[in-house]
PDB file of C-alpha atoms in Angstrom:
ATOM      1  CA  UNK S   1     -57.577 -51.179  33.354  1.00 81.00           C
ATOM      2  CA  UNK S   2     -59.164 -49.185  36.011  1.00 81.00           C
ATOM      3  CA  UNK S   3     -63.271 -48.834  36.795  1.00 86.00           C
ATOM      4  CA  UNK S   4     -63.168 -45.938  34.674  1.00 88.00           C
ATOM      5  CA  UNK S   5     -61.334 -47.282  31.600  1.00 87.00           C
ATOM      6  CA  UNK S   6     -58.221 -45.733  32.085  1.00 85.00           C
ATOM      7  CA  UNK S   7     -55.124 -47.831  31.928  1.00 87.00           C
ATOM      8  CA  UNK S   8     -52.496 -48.237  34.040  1.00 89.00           C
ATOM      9  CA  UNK S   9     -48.811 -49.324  34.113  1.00 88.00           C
ATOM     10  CA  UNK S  10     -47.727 -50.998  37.430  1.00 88.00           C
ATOM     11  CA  UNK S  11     -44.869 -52.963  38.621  1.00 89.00           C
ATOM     12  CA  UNK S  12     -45.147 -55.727  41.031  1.00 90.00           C
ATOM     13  CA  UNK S  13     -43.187 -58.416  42.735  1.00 92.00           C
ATOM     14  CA  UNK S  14     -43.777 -61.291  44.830  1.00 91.00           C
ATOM     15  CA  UNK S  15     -42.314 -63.932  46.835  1.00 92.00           C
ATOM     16  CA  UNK S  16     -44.191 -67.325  47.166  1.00 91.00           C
ATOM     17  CA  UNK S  17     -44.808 -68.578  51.145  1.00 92.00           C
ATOM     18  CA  UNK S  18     -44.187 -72.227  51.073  1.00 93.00           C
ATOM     19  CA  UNK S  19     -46.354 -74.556  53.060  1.00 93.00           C
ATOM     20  CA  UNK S  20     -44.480 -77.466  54.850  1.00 92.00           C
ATOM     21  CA  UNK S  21     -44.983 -79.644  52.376  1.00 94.00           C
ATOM     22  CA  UNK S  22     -43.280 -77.237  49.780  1.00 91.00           C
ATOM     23  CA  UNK S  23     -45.834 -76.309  47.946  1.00 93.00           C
ATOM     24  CA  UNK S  24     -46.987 -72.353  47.261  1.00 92.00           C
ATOM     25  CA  UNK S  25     -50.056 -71.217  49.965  1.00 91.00           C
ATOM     26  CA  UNK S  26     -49.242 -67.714  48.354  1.00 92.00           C
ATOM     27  CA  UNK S  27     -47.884 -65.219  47.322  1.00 89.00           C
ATOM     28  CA  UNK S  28     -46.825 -61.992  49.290  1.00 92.00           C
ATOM     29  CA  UNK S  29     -45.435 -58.938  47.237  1.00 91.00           C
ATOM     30  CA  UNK S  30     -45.642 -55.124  46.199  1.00 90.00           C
ATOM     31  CA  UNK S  31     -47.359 -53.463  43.297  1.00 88.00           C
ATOM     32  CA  UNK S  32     -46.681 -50.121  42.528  1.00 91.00           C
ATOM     33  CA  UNK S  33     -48.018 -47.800  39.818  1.00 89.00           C
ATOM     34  CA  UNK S  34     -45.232 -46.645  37.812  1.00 88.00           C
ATOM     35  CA  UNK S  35     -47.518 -45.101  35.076  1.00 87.00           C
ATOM     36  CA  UNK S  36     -46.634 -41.106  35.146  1.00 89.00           C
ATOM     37  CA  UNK S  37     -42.639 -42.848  34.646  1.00 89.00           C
ATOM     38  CA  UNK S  38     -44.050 -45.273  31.519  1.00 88.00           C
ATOM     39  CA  UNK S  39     -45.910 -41.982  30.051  1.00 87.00           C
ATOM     40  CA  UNK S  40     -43.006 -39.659  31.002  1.00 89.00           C
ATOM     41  CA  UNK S  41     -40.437 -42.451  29.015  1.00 89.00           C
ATOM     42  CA  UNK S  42     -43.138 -42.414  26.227  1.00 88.00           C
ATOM     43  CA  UNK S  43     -42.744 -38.563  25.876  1.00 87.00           C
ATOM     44  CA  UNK S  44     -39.517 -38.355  25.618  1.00 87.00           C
ATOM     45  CA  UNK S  45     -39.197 -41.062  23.018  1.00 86.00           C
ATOM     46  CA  UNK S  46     -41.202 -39.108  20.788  1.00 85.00           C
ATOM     47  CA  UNK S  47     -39.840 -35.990  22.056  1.00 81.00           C
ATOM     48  CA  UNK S  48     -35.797 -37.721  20.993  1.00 81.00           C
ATOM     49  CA  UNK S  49     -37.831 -38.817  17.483  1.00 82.00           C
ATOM     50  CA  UNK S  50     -38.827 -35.784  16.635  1.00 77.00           C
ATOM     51  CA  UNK S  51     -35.309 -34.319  17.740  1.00 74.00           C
ATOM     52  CA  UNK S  52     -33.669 -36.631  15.845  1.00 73.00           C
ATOM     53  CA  UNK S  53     -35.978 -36.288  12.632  1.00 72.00           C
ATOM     54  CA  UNK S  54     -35.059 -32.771  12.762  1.00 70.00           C
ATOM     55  CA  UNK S  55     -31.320 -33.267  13.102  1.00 68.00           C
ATOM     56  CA  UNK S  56     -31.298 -35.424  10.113  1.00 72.00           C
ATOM     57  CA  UNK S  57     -33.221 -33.744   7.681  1.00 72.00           C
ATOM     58  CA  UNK S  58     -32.254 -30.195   8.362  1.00 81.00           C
ATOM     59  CA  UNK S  59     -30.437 -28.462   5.650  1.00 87.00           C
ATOM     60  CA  UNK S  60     -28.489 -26.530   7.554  1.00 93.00           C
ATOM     61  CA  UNK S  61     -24.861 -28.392   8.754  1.00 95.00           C
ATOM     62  CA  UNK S  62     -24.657 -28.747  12.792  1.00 95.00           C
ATOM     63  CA  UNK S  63     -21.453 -29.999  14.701  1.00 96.00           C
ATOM     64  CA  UNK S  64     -21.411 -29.844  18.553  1.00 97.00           C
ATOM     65  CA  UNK S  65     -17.428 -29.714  19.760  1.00 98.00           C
ATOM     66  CA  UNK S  66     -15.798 -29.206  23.215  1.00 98.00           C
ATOM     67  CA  UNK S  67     -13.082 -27.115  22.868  1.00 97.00           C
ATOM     68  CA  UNK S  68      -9.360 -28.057  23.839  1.00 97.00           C
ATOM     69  CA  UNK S  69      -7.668 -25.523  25.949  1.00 94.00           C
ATOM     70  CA  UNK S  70      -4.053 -25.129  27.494  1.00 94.00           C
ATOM     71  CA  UNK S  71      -2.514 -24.560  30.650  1.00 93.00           C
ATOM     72  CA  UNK S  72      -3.231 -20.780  30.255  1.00 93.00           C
ATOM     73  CA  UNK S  73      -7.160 -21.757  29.781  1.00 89.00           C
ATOM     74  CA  UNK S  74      -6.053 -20.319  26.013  1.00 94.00           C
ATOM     75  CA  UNK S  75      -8.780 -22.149  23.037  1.00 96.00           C
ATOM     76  CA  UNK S  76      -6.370 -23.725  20.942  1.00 96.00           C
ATOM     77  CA  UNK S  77      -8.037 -26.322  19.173  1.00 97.00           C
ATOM     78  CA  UNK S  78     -11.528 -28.409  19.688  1.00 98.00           C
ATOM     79  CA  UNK S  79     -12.952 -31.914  19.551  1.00 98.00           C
ATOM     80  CA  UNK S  80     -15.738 -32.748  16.847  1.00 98.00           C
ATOM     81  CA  UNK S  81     -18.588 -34.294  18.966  1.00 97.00           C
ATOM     82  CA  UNK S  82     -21.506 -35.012  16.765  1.00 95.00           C
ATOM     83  CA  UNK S  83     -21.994 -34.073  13.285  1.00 95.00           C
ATOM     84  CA  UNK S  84     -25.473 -34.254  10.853  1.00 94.00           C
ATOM     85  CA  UNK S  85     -25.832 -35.216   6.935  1.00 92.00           C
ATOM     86  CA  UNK S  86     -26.119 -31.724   6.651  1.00 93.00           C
ATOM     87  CA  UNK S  87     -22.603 -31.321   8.136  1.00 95.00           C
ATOM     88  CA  UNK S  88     -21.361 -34.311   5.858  1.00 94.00           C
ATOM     89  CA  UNK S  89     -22.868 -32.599   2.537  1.00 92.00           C
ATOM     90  CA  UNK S  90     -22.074 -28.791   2.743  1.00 92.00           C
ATOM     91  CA  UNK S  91     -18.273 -29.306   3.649  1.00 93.00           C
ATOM     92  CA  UNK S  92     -17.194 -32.425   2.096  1.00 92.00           C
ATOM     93  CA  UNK S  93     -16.248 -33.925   5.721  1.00 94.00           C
ATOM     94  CA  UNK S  94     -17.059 -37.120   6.549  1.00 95.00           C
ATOM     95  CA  UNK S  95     -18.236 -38.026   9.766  1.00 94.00           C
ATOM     96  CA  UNK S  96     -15.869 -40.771  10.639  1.00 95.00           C
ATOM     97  CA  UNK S  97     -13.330 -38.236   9.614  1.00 94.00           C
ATOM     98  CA  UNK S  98     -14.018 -35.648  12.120  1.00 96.00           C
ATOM     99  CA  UNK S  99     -16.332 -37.030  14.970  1.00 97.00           C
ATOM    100  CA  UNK S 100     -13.944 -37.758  18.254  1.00 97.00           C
ATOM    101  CA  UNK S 101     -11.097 -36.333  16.466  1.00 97.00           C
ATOM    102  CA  UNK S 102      -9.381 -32.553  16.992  1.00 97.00           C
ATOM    103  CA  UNK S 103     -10.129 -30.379  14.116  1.00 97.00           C
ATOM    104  CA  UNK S 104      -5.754 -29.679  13.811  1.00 96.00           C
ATOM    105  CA  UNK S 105      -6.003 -33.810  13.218  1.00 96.00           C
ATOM    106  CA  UNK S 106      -9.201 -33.539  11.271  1.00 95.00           C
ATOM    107  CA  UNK S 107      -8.508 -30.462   8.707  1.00 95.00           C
ATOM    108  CA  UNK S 108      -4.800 -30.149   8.475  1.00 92.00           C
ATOM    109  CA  UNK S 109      -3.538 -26.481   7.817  1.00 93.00           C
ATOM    110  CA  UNK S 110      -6.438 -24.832   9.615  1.00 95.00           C
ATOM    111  CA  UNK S 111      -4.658 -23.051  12.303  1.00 94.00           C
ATOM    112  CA  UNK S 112      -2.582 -21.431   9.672  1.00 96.00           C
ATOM    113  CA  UNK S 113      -5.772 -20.566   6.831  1.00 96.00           C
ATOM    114  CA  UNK S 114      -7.759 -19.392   9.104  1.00 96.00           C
ATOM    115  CA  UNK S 115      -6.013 -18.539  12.200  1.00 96.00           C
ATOM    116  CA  UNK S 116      -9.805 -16.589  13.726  1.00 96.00           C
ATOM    117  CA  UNK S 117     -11.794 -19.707  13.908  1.00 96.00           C
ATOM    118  CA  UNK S 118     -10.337 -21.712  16.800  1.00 97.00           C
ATOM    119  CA  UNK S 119     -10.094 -18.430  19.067  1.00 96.00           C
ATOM    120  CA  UNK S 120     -13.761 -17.523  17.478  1.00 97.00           C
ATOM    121  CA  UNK S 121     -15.349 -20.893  18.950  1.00 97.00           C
ATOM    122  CA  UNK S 122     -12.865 -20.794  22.230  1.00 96.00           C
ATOM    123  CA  UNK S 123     -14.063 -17.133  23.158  1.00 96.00           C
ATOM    124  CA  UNK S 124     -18.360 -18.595  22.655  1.00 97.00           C
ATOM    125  CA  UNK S 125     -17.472 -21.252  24.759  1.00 97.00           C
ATOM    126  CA  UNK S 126     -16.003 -19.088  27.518  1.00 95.00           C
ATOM    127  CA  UNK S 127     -18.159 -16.761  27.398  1.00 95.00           C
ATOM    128  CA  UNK S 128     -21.472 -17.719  26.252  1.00 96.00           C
ATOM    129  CA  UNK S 129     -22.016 -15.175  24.325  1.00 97.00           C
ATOM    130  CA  UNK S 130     -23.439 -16.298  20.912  1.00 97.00           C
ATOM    131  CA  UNK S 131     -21.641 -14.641  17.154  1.00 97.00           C
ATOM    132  CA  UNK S 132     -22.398 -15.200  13.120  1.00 97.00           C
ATOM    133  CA  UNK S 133     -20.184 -14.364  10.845  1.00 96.00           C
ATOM    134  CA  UNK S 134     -19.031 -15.301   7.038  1.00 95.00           C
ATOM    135  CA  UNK S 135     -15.427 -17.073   6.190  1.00 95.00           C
ATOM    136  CA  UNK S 136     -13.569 -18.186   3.300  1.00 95.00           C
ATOM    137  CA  UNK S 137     -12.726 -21.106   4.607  1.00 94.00           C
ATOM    138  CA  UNK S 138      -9.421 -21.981   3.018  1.00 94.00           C
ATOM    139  CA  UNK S 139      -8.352 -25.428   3.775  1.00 93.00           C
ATOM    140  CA  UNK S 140     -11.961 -26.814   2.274  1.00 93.00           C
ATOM    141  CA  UNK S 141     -11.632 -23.507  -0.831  1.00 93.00           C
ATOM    142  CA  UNK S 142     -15.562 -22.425   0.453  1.00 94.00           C
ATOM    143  CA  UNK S 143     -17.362 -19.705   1.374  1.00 95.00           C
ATOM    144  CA  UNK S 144     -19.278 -20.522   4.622  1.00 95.00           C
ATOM    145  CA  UNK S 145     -21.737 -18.423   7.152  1.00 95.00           C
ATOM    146  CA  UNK S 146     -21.765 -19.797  10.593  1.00 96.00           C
ATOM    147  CA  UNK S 147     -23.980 -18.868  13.893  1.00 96.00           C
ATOM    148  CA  UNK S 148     -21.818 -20.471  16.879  1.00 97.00           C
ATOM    149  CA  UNK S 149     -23.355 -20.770  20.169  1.00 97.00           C
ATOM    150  CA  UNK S 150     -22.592 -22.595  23.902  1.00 97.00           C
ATOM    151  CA  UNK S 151     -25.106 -24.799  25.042  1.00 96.00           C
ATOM    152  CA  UNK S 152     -22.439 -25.166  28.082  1.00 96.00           C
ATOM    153  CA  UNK S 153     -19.310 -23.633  29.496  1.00 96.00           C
ATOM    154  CA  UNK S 154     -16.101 -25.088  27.374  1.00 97.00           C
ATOM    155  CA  UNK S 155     -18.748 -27.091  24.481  1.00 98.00           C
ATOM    156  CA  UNK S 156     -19.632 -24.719  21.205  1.00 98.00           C
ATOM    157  CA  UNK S 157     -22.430 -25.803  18.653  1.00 96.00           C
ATOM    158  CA  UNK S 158     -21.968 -24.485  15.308  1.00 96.00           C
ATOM    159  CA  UNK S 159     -24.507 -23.632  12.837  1.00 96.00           C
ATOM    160  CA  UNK S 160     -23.205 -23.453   9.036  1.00 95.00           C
ATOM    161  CA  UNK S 161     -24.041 -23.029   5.283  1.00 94.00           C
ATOM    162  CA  UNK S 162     -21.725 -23.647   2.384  1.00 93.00           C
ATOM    163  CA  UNK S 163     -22.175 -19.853   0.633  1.00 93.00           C
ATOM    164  CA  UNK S 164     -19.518 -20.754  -2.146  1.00 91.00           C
ATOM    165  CA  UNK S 165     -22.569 -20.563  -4.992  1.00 89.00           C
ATOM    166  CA  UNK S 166     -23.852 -16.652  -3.933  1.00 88.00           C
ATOM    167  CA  UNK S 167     -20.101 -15.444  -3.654  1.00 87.00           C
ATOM    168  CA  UNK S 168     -19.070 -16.331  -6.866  1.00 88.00           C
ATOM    169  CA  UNK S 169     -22.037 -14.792  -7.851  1.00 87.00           C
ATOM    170  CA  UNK S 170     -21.262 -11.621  -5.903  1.00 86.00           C
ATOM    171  CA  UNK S 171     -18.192 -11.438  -7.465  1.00 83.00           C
ATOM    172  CA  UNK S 172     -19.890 -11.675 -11.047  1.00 85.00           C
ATOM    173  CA  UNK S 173     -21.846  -9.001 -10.719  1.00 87.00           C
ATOM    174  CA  UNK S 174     -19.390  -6.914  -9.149  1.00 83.00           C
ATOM    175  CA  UNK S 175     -16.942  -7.430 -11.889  1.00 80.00           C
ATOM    176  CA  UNK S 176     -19.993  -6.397 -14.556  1.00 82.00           C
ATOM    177  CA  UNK S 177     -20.341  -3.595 -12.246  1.00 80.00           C
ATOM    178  CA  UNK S 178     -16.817  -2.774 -12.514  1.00 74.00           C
ATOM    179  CA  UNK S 179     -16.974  -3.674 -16.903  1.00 75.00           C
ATOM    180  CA  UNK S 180     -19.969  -1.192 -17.002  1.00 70.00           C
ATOM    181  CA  UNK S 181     -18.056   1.362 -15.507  1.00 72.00           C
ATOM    182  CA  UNK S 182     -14.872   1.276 -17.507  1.00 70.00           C
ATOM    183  CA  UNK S 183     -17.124   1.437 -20.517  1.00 64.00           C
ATOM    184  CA  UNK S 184     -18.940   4.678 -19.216  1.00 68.00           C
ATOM    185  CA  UNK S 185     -15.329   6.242 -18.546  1.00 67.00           C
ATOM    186  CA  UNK S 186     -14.336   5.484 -21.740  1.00 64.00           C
ATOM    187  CA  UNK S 187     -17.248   6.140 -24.075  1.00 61.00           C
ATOM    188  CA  UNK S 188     -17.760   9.872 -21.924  1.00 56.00           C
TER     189      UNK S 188
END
């Protein structure tokens, strides 16, 4: 604690010097203040807390892949790298199922369904250049919107929500639509 009541964090080391008959006369060393590195540590704790507080408890489902191109630099498949809850609860896919394992291995049929989504992610990842857009994603049978983005060159982060709920319901009203219709036609 300094003079003015400010404390401080400092690192220090010493060496004893021996008299001749071997015990310590002193001690000779280094302190340094290493304070602004303790505070700056401190900061980013809470800075990776909060982070991580918001990656958990987020309702929307985040995965963060690298994407697995071939000799032609062609996207044809990618690498789940991290997943959230979120992630886990809106498409049924477990994290031990997918994290560190190609999505070809992890959702089998996918390249056939939904032959768009690997070249989708591949062509962000190139380019940088962020895209949303709604799929029917076949191998899991839901509707989901996704906002994909590059964080950096080759590595997509993907933004999603399960939409299955306010299709069907879409399609409801459209087919009422449709009902109320016919019943005009006919009852003209």
């Amino acid at each position: 604690r300094r003079h003015d009541g400010v404390y401080r964090y400092f690192l220090a080391r010493g060496v004893p010097v021996f008299r001749e008959d071997g015990n310590i006369r002193e001690w000779v060393g280094t302190c340094i203040d290493i304070s602004e590195r303790k505070w700056a540590e401190e900061s980013l704790r809470e800075s990776e807390e909060k982070y991580r507080t918001l990656f958990t408890s987020m309702s929307t489902g985040y995965a963060f892949c690298q994407v697995v191109f071939d000799e032609r630099n062609k996207p044809v498949d990618f690498t789940y790298i991290e997943v959230n809850d979120a992630f886990e609860r809106l498409t049924g896919l477990k994290r031990e199922g997918v994290i560190g394992k190609k999505v070809t291995d992890a959702i089998p049929g996918i390249r056939e369904q939904n032959p768009e989504i690997i070249p989708i992610y591949g062509q962000v990842a190139l380019t940088g250049e962020s895209t949303a857009f709604e799929v029917f994603f076949r191998p899991l049978q839901i509707w989901l919107t996704i906002s994909v983005y590059s964080p950096k060159r080759g590595y997509f982060v993907t933004l999603l929500d399960n939409i299955t709920g306010r299709k069907k319901t879409e399609e409801q009203m459209r087919s009422m639509e449709r009902l109320a219709t016919i019943g005009q036609l006919s009852g003209s």
